[in-house]
Amino acid sequence: MERRNRSLKALKELKTINYLDKNEKAVHLKEWCEEYLINQSISDFDLELADLKQLSELFFVNIHFLKDFKEQIRKELIDNKKLKKFMLNS
């Protein structure tokens, strides 16, 4: 029962994270992964089929979000470097 409760808590938190703004979402996804996936495997989750489908959809959506977020941050870093170089040359 404890494993099921932990799994349901993890799913609920992941659903909540999905509604945060971009920066908060990225931070909370990292924390969620550290809490639920570092020491345990995803196969340790004890969820019913409908809940597993929701979890897999959230994983898919969040993986794409993180890829896009990473690209956005990379572009911002490049822009900041260009701006810094321009400011130093002025």
mmCIF file with all atom_site columns, C-alpha atoms in Angstrom:
data_model
loop_
_atom_site.group_PDB
_atom_site.id
_atom_site.type_symbol
_atom_site.label_atom_id
_atom_site.label_alt_id
_atom_site.label_comp_id
_atom_site.label_asym_id
_atom_site.label_entity_id
_atom_site.label_seq_id
_atom_site.pdbx_PDB_ins_code
_atom_site.Cartn_x
_atom_site.Cartn_y
_atom_site.Cartn_z
_atom_site.occupancy
_atom_site.B_iso_or_equiv
_atom_site.pdbx_formal_charge
_atom_site.auth_seq_id
_atom_site.auth_comp_id
_atom_site.auth_asym_id
_atom_site.auth_atom_id
_atom_site.pdbx_PDB_model_num
ATOM 1  C CA . MET A 1 1  ? 0.000  0.000  0.000   1.00 0.00 ? 1  MET A CA 1
ATOM 2  C CA . GLU A 1 2  ? 2.892  2.338  0.766   1.00 0.00 ? 2  GLU A CA 1
ATOM 3  C CA . ARG A 1 3  ? 4.269  1.899  -2.753  1.00 0.00 ? 3  ARG A CA 1
ATOM 4  C CA . ARG A 1 4  ? 0.838  2.664  -4.237  1.00 0.00 ? 4  ARG A CA 1
ATOM 5  C CA . ASN A 1 5  ? 0.474  5.806  -2.108  1.00 0.00 ? 5  ASN A CA 1
ATOM 6  C CA . ARG A 1 6  ? 3.921  7.002  -3.140  1.00 0.00 ? 6  ARG A CA 1
ATOM 7  C CA . SER A 1 7  ? 3.076  6.352  -6.785  1.00 0.00 ? 7  SER A CA 1
ATOM 8  C CA . LEU A 1 8  ? -0.197 8.265  -6.559  1.00 0.00 ? 8  LEU A CA 1
ATOM 9  C CA . LYS A 1 9  ? 1.572  11.134 -4.790  1.00 0.00 ? 9  LYS A CA 1
ATOM 10 C CA . ALA A 1 10 ? 4.195  11.236 -7.551  1.00 0.00 ? 10 ALA A CA 1
ATOM 11 C CA . LEU A 1 11 ? 1.508  11.311 -10.242 1.00 0.00 ? 11 LEU A CA 1
ATOM 12 C CA . LYS A 1 12 ? -0.403 14.058 -8.448  1.00 0.00 ? 12 LYS A CA 1
ATOM 13 C CA . GLU A 1 13 ? 2.756  16.166 -8.099  1.00 0.00 ? 13 GLU A CA 1
ATOM 14 C CA . LEU A 1 14 ? 3.591  15.687 -11.770 1.00 0.00 ? 14 LEU A CA 1
ATOM 15 C CA . LYS A 1 15 ? 0.097  16.842 -12.730 1.00 0.00 ? 15 LYS A CA 1
ATOM 16 C CA . THR A 1 16 ? 0.527  19.937 -10.552 1.00 0.00 ? 16 THR A CA 1
ATOM 17 C CA . ILE A 1 17 ? 3.942  20.711 -12.029 1.00 0.00 ? 17 ILE A CA 1
ATOM 18 C CA . ASN A 1 18 ? 2.400  20.675 -15.483 1.00 0.00 ? 18 ASN A CA 1
ATOM 19 C CA . TYR A 1 19 ? 0.541  23.945 -14.723 1.00 0.00 ? 19 TYR A CA 1
ATOM 20 C CA . LEU A 1 20 ? 3.528  25.997 -13.515 1.00 0.00 ? 20 LEU A CA 1
ATOM 21 C CA . ASP A 1 21 ? 5.268  28.675 -15.564 1.00 0.00 ? 21 ASP A CA 1
ATOM 22 C CA . LYS A 1 22 ? 8.323  27.661 -17.591 1.00 0.00 ? 22 LYS A CA 1
ATOM 23 C CA . ASN A 1 23 ? 11.100 28.424 -15.113 1.00 0.00 ? 23 ASN A CA 1
ATOM 24 C CA . GLU A 1 24 ? 9.265  26.988 -12.117 1.00 0.00 ? 24 GLU A CA 1
ATOM 25 C CA . LYS A 1 25 ? 8.229  23.956 -14.141 1.00 0.00 ? 25 LYS A CA 1
ATOM 26 C CA . ALA A 1 26 ? 11.817 23.168 -15.094 1.00 0.00 ? 26 ALA A CA 1
ATOM 27 C CA . VAL A 1 27 ? 13.026 23.477 -11.498 1.00 0.00 ? 27 VAL A CA 1
ATOM 28 C CA . HIS A 1 28 ? 10.187 21.372 -10.102 1.00 0.00 ? 28 HIS A CA 1
ATOM 29 C CA . LEU A 1 29 ? 10.628 18.695 -12.770 1.00 0.00 ? 29 LEU A CA 1
ATOM 30 C CA . LYS A 1 30 ? 14.258 18.370 -11.739 1.00 0.00 ? 30 LYS A CA 1
ATOM 31 C CA . GLU A 1 31 ? 13.265 18.064 -8.088  1.00 0.00 ? 31 GLU A CA 1
ATOM 32 C CA . TRP A 1 32 ? 10.530 15.550 -8.974  1.00 0.00 ? 32 TRP A CA 1
ATOM 33 C CA . CYS A 1 33 ? 12.995 13.372 -10.869 1.00 0.00 ? 33 CYS A CA 1
ATOM 34 C CA . GLU A 1 34 ? 15.485 13.510 -8.019  1.00 0.00 ? 34 GLU A CA 1
ATOM 35 C CA . GLU A 1 35 ? 12.816 12.471 -5.537  1.00 0.00 ? 35 GLU A CA 1
ATOM 36 C CA . TYR A 1 36 ? 11.088 9.735  -7.528  1.00 0.00 ? 36 TYR A CA 1
ATOM 37 C CA . LEU A 1 37 ? 13.532 8.455  -10.145 1.00 0.00 ? 37 LEU A CA 1
ATOM 38 C CA . ILE A 1 38 ? 17.084 8.686  -8.805  1.00 0.00 ? 38 ILE A CA 1
ATOM 39 C CA . ASN A 1 39 ? 16.893 5.969  -6.145  1.00 0.00 ? 39 ASN A CA 1
ATOM 40 C CA . GLN A 1 40 ? 14.012 4.006  -7.648  1.00 0.00 ? 40 GLN A CA 1
ATOM 41 C CA . SER A 1 41 ? 13.033 2.886  -11.100 1.00 0.00 ? 41 SER A CA 1
ATOM 42 C CA . ILE A 1 42 ? 9.910  3.961  -12.917 1.00 0.00 ? 42 ILE A CA 1
ATOM 43 C CA . SER A 1 43 ? 8.985  0.277  -12.933 1.00 0.00 ? 43 SER A CA 1
ATOM 44 C CA . ASP A 1 44 ? 8.590  0.513  -9.132  1.00 0.00 ? 44 ASP A CA 1
ATOM 45 C CA . PHE A 1 45 ? 5.495  2.670  -9.575  1.00 0.00 ? 45 PHE A CA 1
ATOM 46 C CA . ASP A 1 46 ? 2.277  0.879  -8.605  1.00 0.00 ? 46 ASP A CA 1
ATOM 47 C CA . LEU A 1 47 ? -0.477 2.482  -10.676 1.00 0.00 ? 47 LEU A CA 1
ATOM 48 C CA . GLU A 1 48 ? -3.597 1.333  -12.454 1.00 0.00 ? 48 GLU A CA 1
ATOM 49 C CA . LEU A 1 49 ? -3.657 1.348  -16.235 1.00 0.00 ? 49 LEU A CA 1
ATOM 50 C CA . ALA A 1 50 ? -5.453 4.706  -16.538 1.00 0.00 ? 50 ALA A CA 1
ATOM 51 C CA . ASP A 1 51 ? -2.964 6.307  -14.154 1.00 0.00 ? 51 ASP A CA 1
ATOM 52 C CA . LEU A 1 52 ? -0.050 4.766  -16.036 1.00 0.00 ? 52 LEU A CA 1
ATOM 53 C CA . LYS A 1 53 ? -1.386 6.253  -19.262 1.00 0.00 ? 53 LYS A CA 1
ATOM 54 C CA . GLN A 1 54 ? -1.579 9.686  -17.616 1.00 0.00 ? 54 GLN A CA 1
ATOM 55 C CA . LEU A 1 55 ? 1.948  9.272  -16.281 1.00 0.00 ? 55 LEU A CA 1
ATOM 56 C CA . SER A 1 56 ? 3.298  8.300  -19.700 1.00 0.00 ? 56 SER A CA 1
ATOM 57 C CA . GLU A 1 57 ? 1.537  11.264 -21.353 1.00 0.00 ? 57 GLU A CA 1
ATOM 58 C CA . LEU A 1 58 ? 2.961  13.635 -18.744 1.00 0.00 ? 58 LEU A CA 1
ATOM 59 C CA . PHE A 1 59 ? 6.430  12.142 -19.258 1.00 0.00 ? 59 PHE A CA 1
ATOM 60 C CA . PHE A 1 60 ? 6.152  12.650 -23.010 1.00 0.00 ? 60 PHE A CA 1
ATOM 61 C CA . VAL A 1 61 ? 4.916  16.243 -22.667 1.00 0.00 ? 61 VAL A CA 1
ATOM 62 C CA . ASN A 1 62 ? 7.557  17.126 -20.088 1.00 0.00 ? 62 ASN A CA 1
ATOM 63 C CA . ILE A 1 63 ? 10.411 15.581 -22.049 1.00 0.00 ? 63 ILE A CA 1
ATOM 64 C CA . HIS A 1 64 ? 9.496  17.769 -25.007 1.00 0.00 ? 64 HIS A CA 1
ATOM 65 C CA . PHE A 1 65 ? 9.088  20.765 -22.714 1.00 0.00 ? 65 PHE A CA 1
ATOM 66 C CA . LEU A 1 66 ? 12.584 20.210 -21.284 1.00 0.00 ? 66 LEU A CA 1
ATOM 67 C CA . LYS A 1 67 ? 14.104 19.879 -24.757 1.00 0.00 ? 67 LYS A CA 1
ATOM 68 C CA . ASP A 1 68 ? 12.481 23.136 -25.844 1.00 0.00 ? 68 ASP A CA 1
ATOM 69 C CA . PHE A 1 69 ? 13.409 24.856 -22.582 1.00 0.00 ? 69 PHE A CA 1
ATOM 70 C CA . LYS A 1 70 ? 17.027 23.740 -22.942 1.00 0.00 ? 70 LYS A CA 1
ATOM 71 C CA . GLU A 1 71 ? 17.156 25.162 -26.472 1.00 0.00 ? 71 GLU A CA 1
ATOM 72 C CA . GLN A 1 72 ? 15.622 28.435 -25.316 1.00 0.00 ? 72 GLN A CA 1
ATOM 73 C CA . ILE A 1 73 ? 18.174 28.770 -22.499 1.00 0.00 ? 73 ILE A CA 1
ATOM 74 C CA . ARG A 1 74 ? 21.008 27.943 -24.913 1.00 0.00 ? 74 ARG A CA 1
ATOM 75 C CA . LYS A 1 75 ? 19.886 30.736 -27.238 1.00 0.00 ? 75 LYS A CA 1
ATOM 76 C CA . GLU A 1 76 ? 19.618 33.173 -24.343 1.00 0.00 ? 76 GLU A CA 1
ATOM 77 C CA . LEU A 1 77 ? 23.165 32.313 -23.257 1.00 0.00 ? 77 LEU A CA 1
ATOM 78 C CA . ILE A 1 78 ? 24.461 32.934 -26.768 1.00 0.00 ? 78 ILE A CA 1
ATOM 79 C CA . ASP A 1 79 ? 22.649 36.297 -26.881 1.00 0.00 ? 79 ASP A CA 1
ATOM 80 C CA . ASN A 1 80 ? 24.073 37.223 -23.487 1.00 0.00 ? 80 ASN A CA 1
ATOM 81 C CA . LYS A 1 81 ? 27.597 36.367 -24.621 1.00 0.00 ? 81 LYS A CA 1
ATOM 82 C CA . LYS A 1 82 ? 27.152 38.525 -27.725 1.00 0.00 ? 82 LYS A CA 1
ATOM 83 C CA . LEU A 1 83 ? 25.837 41.389 -25.628 1.00 0.00 ? 83 LEU A CA 1
ATOM 84 C CA . LYS A 1 84 ? 28.714 41.063 -23.156 1.00 0.00 ? 84 LYS A CA 1
ATOM 85 C CA . LYS A 1 85 ? 31.249 41.024 -26.001 1.00 0.00 ? 85 LYS A CA 1
ATOM 86 C CA . PHE A 1 86 ? 29.609 44.121 -27.516 1.00 0.00 ? 86 PHE A CA 1
ATOM 87 C CA . MET A 1 87 ? 29.620 45.937 -24.167 1.00 0.00 ? 87 MET A CA 1
ATOM 88 C CA . LEU A 1 88 ? 33.283 45.119 -23.567 1.00 0.00 ? 88 LEU A CA 1
ATOM 89 C CA . ASN A 1 89 ? 34.238 46.417 -27.020 1.00 0.00 ? 89 ASN A CA 1
ATOM 90 C CA . SER A 1 90 ? 32.339 49.699 -26.610 1.00 0.00 ? 90 SER A CA 1
#
